Coordinates of C-alpha atoms and ligand atoms in Angstrom, one line a residue:
X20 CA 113.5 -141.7 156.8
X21 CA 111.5 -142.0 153.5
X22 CA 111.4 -137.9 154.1
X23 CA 115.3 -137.5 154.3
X24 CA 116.0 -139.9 151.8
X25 CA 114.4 -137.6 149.4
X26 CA 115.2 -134.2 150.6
X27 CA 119.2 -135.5 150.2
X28 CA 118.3 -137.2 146.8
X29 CA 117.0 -133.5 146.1
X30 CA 119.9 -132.1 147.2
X31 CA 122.3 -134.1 145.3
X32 CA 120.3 -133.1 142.3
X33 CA 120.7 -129.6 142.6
X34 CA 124.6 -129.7 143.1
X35 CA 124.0 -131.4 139.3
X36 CA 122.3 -127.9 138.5
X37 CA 118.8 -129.8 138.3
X38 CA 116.0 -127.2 139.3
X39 CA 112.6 -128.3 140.9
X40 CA 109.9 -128.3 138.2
X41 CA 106.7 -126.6 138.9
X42 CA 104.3 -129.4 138.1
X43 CA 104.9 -133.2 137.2
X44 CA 103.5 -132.0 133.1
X45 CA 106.6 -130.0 133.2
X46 CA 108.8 -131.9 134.7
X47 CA 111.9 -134.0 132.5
X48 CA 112.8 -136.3 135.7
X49 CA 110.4 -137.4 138.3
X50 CA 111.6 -139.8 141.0
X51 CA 109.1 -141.6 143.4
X52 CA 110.0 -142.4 146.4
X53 CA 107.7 -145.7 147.7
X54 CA 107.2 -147.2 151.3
X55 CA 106.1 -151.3 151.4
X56 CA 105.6 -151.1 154.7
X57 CA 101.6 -152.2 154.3
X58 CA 100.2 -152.9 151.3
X59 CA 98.2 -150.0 151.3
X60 CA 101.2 -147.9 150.8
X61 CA 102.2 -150.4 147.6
X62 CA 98.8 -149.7 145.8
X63 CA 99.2 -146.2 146.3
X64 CA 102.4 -146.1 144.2
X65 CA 100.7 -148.4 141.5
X66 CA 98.3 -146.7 141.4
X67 CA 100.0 -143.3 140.2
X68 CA 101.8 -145.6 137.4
X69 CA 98.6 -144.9 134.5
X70 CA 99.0 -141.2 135.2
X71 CA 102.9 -141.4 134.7
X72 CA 102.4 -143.3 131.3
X73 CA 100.5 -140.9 130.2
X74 CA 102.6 -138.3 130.6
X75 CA 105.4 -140.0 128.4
X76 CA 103.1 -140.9 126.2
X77 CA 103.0 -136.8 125.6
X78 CA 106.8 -136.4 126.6
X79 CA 108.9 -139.5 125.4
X80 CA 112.2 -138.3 126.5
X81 CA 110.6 -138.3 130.5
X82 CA 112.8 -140.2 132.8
X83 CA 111.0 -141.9 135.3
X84 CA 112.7 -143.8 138.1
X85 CA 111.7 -145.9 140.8
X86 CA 113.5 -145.6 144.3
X87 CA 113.2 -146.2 147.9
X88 CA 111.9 -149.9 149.4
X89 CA 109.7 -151.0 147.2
X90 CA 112.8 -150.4 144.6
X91 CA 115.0 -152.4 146.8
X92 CA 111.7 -155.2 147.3
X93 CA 110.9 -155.6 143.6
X94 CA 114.2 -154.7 141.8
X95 CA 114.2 -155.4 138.1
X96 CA 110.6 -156.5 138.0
X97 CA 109.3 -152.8 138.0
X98 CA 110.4 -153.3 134.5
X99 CA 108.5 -156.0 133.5
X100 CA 105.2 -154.9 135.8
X101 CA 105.8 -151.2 134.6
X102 CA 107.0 -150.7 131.2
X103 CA 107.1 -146.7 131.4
X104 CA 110.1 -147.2 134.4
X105 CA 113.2 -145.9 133.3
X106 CA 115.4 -146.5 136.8
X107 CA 115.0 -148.6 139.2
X108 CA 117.4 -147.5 142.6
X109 CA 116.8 -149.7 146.1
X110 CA 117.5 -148.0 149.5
X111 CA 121.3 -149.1 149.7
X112 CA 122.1 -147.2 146.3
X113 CA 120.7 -143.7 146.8
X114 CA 123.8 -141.3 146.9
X115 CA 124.5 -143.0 143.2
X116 CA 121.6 -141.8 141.5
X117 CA 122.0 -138.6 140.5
X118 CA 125.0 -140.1 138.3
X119 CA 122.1 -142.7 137.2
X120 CA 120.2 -140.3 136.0
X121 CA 122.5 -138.6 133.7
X122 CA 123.7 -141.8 132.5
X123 CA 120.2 -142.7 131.5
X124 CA 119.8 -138.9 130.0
X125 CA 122.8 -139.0 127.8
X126 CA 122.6 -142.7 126.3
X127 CA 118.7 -141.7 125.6
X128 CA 118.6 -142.3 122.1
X129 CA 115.9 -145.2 121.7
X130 CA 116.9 -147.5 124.7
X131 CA 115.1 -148.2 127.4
X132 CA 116.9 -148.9 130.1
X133 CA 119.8 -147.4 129.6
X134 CA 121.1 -147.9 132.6
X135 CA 121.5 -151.3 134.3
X136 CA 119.4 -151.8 137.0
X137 CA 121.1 -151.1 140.6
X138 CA 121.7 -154.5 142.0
X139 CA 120.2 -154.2 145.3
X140 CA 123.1 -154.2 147.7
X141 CA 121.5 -154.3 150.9
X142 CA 124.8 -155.4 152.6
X143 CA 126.9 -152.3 150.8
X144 CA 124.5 -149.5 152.8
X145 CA 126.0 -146.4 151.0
X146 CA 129.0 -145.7 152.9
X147 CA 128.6 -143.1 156.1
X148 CA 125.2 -143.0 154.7
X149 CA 126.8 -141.3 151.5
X150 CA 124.1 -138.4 151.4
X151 CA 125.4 -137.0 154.6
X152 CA 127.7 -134.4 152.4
X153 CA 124.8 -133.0 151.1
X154 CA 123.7 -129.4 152.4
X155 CA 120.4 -128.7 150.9
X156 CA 117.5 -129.0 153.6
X157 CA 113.9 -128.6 153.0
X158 CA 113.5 -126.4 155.8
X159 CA 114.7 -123.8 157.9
X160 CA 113.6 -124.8 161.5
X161 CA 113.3 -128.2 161.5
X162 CA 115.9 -131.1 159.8
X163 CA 116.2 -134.9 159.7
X164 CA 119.6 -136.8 160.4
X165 CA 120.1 -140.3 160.0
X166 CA 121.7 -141.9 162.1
X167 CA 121.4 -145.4 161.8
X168 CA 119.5 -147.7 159.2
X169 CA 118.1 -151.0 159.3
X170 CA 117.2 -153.4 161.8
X171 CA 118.6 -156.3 163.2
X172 CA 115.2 -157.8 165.2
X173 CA 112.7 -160.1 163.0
X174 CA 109.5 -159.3 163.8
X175 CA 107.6 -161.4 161.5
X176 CA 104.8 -159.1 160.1
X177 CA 107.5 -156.3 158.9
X178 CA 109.2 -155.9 156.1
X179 CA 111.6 -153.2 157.2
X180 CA 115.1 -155.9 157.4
X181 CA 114.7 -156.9 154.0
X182 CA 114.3 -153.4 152.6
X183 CA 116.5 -151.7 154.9
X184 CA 118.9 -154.3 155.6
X185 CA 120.8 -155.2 158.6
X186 CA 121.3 -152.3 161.1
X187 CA 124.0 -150.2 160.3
X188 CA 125.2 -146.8 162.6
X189 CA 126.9 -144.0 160.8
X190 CA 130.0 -142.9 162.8
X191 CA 129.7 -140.4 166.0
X192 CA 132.3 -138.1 164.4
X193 CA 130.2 -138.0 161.2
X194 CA 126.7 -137.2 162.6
X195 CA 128.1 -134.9 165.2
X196 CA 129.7 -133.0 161.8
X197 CA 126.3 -132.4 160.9
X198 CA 125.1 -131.2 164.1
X199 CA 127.5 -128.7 164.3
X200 CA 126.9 -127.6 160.6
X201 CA 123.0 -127.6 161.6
X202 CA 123.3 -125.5 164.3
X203 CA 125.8 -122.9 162.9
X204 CA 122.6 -122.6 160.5
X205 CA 120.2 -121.7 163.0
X206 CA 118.3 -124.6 163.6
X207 CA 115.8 -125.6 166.2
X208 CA 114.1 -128.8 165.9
X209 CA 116.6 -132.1 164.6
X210 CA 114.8 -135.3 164.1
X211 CA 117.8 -138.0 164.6
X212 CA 116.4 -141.2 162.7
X213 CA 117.1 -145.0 163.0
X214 CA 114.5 -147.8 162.5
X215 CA 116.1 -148.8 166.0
X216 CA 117.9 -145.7 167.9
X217 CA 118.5 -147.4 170.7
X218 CA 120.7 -149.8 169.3
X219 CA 123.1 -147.1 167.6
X220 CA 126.8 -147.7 167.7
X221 CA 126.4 -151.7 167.7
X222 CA 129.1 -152.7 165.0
X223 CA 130.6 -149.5 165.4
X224 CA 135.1 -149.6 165.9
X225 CA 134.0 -147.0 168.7
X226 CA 132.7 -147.2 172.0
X227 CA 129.7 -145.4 171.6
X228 CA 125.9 -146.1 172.5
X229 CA 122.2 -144.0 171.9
X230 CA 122.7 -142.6 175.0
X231 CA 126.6 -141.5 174.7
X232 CA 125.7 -140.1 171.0
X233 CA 123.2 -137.7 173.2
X234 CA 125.8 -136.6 175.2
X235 CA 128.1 -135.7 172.6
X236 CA 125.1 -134.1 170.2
X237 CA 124.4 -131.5 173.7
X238 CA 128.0 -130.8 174.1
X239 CA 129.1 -129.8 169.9
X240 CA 126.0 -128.3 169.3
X241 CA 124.2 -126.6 172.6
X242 CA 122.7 -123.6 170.2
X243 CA 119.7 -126.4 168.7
X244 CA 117.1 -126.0 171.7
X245 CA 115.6 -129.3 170.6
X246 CA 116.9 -133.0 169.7
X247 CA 114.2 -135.7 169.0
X248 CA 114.6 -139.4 168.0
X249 CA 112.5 -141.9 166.2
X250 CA 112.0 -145.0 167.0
X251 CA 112.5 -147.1 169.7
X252 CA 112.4 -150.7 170.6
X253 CA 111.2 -151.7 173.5
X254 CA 113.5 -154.6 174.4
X255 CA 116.4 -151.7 174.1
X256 CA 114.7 -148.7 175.8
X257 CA 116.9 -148.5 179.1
X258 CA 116.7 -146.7 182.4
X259 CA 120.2 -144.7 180.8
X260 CA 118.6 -143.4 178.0
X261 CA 115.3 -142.0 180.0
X262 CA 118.3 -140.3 182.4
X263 CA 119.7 -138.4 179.8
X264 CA 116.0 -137.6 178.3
X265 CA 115.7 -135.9 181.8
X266 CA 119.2 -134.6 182.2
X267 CA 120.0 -133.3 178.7
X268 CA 118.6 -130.2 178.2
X269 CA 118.4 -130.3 174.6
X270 CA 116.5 -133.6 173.7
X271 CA 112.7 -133.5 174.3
X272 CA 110.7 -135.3 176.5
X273 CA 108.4 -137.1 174.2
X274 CA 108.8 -141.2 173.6
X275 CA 107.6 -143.0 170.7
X276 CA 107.8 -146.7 171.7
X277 CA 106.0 -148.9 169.1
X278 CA 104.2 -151.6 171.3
X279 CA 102.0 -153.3 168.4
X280 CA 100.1 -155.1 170.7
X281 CA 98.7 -156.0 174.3
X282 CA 98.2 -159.4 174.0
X283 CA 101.7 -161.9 174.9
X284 CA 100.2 -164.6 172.9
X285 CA 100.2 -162.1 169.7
X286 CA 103.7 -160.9 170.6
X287 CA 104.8 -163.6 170.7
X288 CA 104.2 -164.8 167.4
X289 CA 105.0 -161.1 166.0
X290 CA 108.7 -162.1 167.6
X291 CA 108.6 -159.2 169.5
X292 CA 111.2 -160.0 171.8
X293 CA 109.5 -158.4 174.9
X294 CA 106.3 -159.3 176.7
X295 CA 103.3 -157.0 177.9
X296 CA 104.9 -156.6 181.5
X297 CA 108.1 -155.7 180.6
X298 CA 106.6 -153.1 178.4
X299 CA 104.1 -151.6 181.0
X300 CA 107.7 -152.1 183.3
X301 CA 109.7 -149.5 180.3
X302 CA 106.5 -147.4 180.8
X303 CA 106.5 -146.7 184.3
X304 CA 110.4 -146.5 184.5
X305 CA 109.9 -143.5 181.6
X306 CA 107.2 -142.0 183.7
X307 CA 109.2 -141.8 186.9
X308 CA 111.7 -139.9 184.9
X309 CA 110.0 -137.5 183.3
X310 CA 106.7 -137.4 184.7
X311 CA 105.8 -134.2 181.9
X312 CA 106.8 -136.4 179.0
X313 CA 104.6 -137.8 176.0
X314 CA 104.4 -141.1 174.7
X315 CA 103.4 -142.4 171.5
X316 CA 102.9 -145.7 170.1
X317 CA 102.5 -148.2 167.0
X318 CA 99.2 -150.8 167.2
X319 CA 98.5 -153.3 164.5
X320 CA 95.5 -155.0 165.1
X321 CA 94.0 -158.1 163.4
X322 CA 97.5 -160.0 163.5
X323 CA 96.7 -163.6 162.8
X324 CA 95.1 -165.5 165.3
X325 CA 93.9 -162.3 167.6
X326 CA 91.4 -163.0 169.3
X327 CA 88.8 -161.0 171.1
X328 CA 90.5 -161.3 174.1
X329 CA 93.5 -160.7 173.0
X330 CA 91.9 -157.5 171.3
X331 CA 90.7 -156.3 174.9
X332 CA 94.4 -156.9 176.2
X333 CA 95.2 -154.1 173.4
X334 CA 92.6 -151.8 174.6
X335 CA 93.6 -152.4 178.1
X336 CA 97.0 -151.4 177.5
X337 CA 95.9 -148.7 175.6
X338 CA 93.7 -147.7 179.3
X339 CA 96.8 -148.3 181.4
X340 CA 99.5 -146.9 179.9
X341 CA 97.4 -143.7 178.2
X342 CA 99.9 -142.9 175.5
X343 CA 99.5 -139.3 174.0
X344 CA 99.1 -140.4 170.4
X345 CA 99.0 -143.8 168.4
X346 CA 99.5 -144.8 165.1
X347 CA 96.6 -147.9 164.9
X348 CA 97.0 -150.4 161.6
X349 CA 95.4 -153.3 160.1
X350 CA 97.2 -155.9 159.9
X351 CA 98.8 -156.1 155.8
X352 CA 100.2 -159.2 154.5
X353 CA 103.9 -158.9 153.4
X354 CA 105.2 -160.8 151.3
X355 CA 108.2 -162.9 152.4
X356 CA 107.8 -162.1 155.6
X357 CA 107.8 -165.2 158.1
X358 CA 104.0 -164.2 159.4
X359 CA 102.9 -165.3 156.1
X360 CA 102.9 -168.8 157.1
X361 CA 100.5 -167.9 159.8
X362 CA 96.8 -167.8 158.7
X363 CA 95.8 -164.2 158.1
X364 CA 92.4 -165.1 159.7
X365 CA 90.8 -162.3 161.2
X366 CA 88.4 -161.3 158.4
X367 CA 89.0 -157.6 156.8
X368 CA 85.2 -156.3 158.3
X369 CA 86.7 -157.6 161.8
X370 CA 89.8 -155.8 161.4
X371 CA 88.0 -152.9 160.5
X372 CA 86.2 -152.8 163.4
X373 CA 89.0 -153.5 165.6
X374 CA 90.3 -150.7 164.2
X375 CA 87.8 -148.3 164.9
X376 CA 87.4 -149.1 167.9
X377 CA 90.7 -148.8 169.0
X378 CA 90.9 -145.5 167.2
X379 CA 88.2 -144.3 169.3
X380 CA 89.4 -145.0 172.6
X381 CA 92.7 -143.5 171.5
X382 CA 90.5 -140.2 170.3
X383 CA 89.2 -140.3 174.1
X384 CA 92.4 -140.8 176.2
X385 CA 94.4 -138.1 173.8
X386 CA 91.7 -135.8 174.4
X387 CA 91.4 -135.8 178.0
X388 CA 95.5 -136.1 178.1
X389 CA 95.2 -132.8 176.2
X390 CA 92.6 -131.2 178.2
X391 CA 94.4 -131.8 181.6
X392 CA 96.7 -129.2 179.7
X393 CA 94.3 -126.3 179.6
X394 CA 95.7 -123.4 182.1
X395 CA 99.7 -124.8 181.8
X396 CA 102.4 -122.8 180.0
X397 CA 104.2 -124.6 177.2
X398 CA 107.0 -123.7 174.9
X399 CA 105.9 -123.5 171.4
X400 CA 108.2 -123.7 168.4
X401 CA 106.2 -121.7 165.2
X402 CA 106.6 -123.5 161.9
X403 CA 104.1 -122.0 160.0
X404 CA 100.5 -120.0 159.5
X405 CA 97.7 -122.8 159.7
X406 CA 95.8 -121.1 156.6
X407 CA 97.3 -118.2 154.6
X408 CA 93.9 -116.5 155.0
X409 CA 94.1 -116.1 158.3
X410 CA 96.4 -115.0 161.5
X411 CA 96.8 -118.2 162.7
X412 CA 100.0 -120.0 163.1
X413 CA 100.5 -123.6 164.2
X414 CA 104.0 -124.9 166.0
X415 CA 104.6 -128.0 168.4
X416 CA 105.5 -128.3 172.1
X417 CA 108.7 -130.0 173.3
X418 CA 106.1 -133.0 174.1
X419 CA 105.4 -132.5 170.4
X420 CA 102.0 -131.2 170.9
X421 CA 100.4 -129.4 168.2
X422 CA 99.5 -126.2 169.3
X423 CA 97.4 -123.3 167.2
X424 CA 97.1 -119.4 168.3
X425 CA 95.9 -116.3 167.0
X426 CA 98.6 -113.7 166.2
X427 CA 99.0 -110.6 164.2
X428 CA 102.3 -110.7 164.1
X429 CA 104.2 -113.2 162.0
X430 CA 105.2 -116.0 164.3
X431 CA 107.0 -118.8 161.9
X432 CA 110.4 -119.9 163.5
X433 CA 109.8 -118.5 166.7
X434 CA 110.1 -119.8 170.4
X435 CA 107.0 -118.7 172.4
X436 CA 105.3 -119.2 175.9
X437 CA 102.3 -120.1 175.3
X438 CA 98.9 -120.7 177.7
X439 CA 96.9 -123.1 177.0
X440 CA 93.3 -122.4 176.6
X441 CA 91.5 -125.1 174.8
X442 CA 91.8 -128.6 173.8
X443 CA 90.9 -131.0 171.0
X444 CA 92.5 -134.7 170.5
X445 CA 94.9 -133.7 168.2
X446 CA 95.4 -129.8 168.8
X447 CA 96.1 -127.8 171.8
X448 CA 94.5 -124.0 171.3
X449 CA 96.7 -121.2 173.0
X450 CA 97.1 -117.5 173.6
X451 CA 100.7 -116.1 173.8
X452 CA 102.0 -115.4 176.9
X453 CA 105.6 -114.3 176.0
Ligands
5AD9 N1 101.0 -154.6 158.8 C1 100.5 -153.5 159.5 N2 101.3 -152.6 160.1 C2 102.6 -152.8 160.0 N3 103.7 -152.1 160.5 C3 104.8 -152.7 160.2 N4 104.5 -153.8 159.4 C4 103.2 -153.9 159.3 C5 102.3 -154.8 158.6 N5 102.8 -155.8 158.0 C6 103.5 -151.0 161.4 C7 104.0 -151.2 162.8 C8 105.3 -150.4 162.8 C9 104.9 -149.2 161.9 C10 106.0 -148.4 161.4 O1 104.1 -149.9 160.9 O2 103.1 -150.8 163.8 O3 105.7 -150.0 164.1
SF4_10 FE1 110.2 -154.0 161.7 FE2 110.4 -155.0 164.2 FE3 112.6 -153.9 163.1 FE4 110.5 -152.3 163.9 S1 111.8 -153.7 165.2 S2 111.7 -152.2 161.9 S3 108.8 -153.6 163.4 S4 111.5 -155.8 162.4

């Protein structure tokens, strides 16, 4: 979403007549966009803040501006922690600040601020997501649309409600706008986001669900060969929606169904809202729909209070359900959030380990998920040449498997058969077919 967010922000710049700049020397304006997620991510973006001081020191009339969630998490106290800040614009405020910035540009002379701060209206979510109207894309094959932000469950480790707000759905009419505008531009890969999908149309005048909005997306804009969705809960993950993953030719049969854990006692105190059974339940229901789909997931280990045994539940789940891919994270204190009134016990060296661990077990069931692919055919969608040395070009499968062949002949933004001859754990190697 962090993705979109600044490809529209880009956009809405350009319709001002902004051009990019070639480096950040050169640059008048630079705009970070920041993730709190974990506070890895945070450090990261505090960290860059010696390097951007120094380029005003050498450039005083440089506008730099803060936006995204950790905007809309530290509001006006970027000022105060980071003096060389010129704008400050949270999540809910984004389609405003292109007019932000030329305010701040024009009343220059000697202020600081010369813009008030954005108050952080997390309940005022721009309007139809405001950036909607804007053209410019990134890309040529592949695009993101927002669909929904926010989320309305309280998981007590994440961050995500108070940065994104409450969960808000864009209206059908207005997405399906966009589809139609996408696929009269040729194309074939959309990304429709949400921090919860499966809840879109809740709060909506219309009677419209995930599922419906599918429907509809197939029907206005048949020409995009493939519709993806990120991410799912599990509580709302239905037997409807894996029906239309199997019926609707258009939307690809991959799944990416953050579990976090495999332990009940840890979900439970990470509110979850669903237990290990009825997960492995969702699981099993997906796979007797579409028994070639992928699945991906979201771990955090060393949640306060795992134990060892609830560790090995992890891995076990990890075993049984053999997801394709998985993101694996240490657990990272957020501030505010209700887990910080649980005792962040599991020492940093453990949840290293845990980590590892985890990590290589994953390495191991990706890889021989991948191998049992050698000799198949898949459908691969070229994005680009893996090195611009070489006649290599790297695309994904529906399943979103990354794929690499050996062509002479420029493959980017083409649709390919492809056989599968080799496999790593993250890449699938393939000779054309087609
Ligand atoms: N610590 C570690 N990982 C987190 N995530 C969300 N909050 C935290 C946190 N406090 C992970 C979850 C989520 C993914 C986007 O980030 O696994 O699914
Ligand atoms: Fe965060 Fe939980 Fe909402 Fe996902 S479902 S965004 S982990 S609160």
């Amino acid at each position: 979403m962090n993705e979109r967010d600044s490809e529209a922000v880009t956009g809405i710049l350009f319709d001002k007549g902004y051009q990019a700049a070639a480096s950040t020397e050169e640059a008048d304006l630079i705009l970070y966009n920041t993730c709190s997620i974990r506070d890895h991510a945070e450090q990261k973006v505090f960290g860059r803040m010696g390097a951007f001081r120094k380029l005003k020191e050498k450039k005083p009339e440089l506008v730099i501006g803060i936006m995204g969630c950790m905007a809309q998490e530290h509001g006006e106290n970027f000022f105060k922690m980071n003096p060389e800040i010129d704008l400050v614009c949270g999540t809910g405020n984004l389609s405003q600040i292109g007019d932000l910035v030329e305010e701040i540009q024009r009343g220059r002379a000697g202020a600081r601020h010369a813009v008030p701060i954005q108050k952080l209206a997390i309940d005022r979510i721009d309007d139809d997501y405001g950036l909607d109207g804007i053209q410019y894309r990134a890309d040529k094959l592949k695009a993101l649309v927002t669909i929904m932000k926010g989320c309305d469950h309280r998981c007590t480790y994440c961050i995500v409600p108070y940065t994104r707000g409450v969960e808000i759905s864009r209206s059908s009419e207005s997405i399906l706008r966009e589809m139609k505008d996408l696929a009269s531009r040729g194309f074939q890969d959309v990304m429709l986001l949400g921090q919860n999908v499966n809840s879109y149309g809740k709060g909506l005048d219309e009677n419209m669900d995930f599922a419906g909005l599918l429907e509809k997306i197939q029907a206005v804009a048949p020409q995009i060969p493939r519709i993806r969705f990120i991410t799912s809960h599990p509580k709302d993950a239905h037997t409807r929606l894996f029906a239309v993953m199997r019926d609707l030719p258009s939307v690809c049969e991959h799944l990416h169904l953050p579990v976090q854990s495999g332990s009940n006692a840890v979900l439970r105190r990470m509110k979850r809202e669903h237990t290990r059974e009825w997960y492995l339940e969702q699981i099993e229901e997906y796979k007797r729909f579409l028994p070639q789909g992928s699945l991906s997931t979201d771990f955090i280990v060393g949640f306060p209070g795992e134990t060892e045994k609830d560790f090995a539940d992890t891995l076990d789940l990890m075993e049984k359900v053999e997801f394709d891919s998985a993101y694996i994270f240490t657990y990272s204190e957020r501030p505010g959030t209700p887990a910080t009134k649980l005792k962040d016990d599991v020492t940093e060296q453990e949840k290293s380990r845990r980590l590892q661990e985890a990590m290589k077990l994953q390495r191991a069931i990706s890889l021989r998920k991948n191998q049992a692919l050698i000799g198949t055919s898949q459908e691969v969608l070229f994005e680009s040449k893996t090195r611009r040395d070489e006649n290599r070009y790297g695309g994904r499968t529906r399943t979103y498997k990354r794929v690499v062949v050996s062509s002479a002949q420029d493959l980017v933004g083409q649709m390919r058969q492809v056989k599968i001859v080799a496999a790593a754990d993250e890449t699938l190697l393939g000779e054309l077919t087609s």
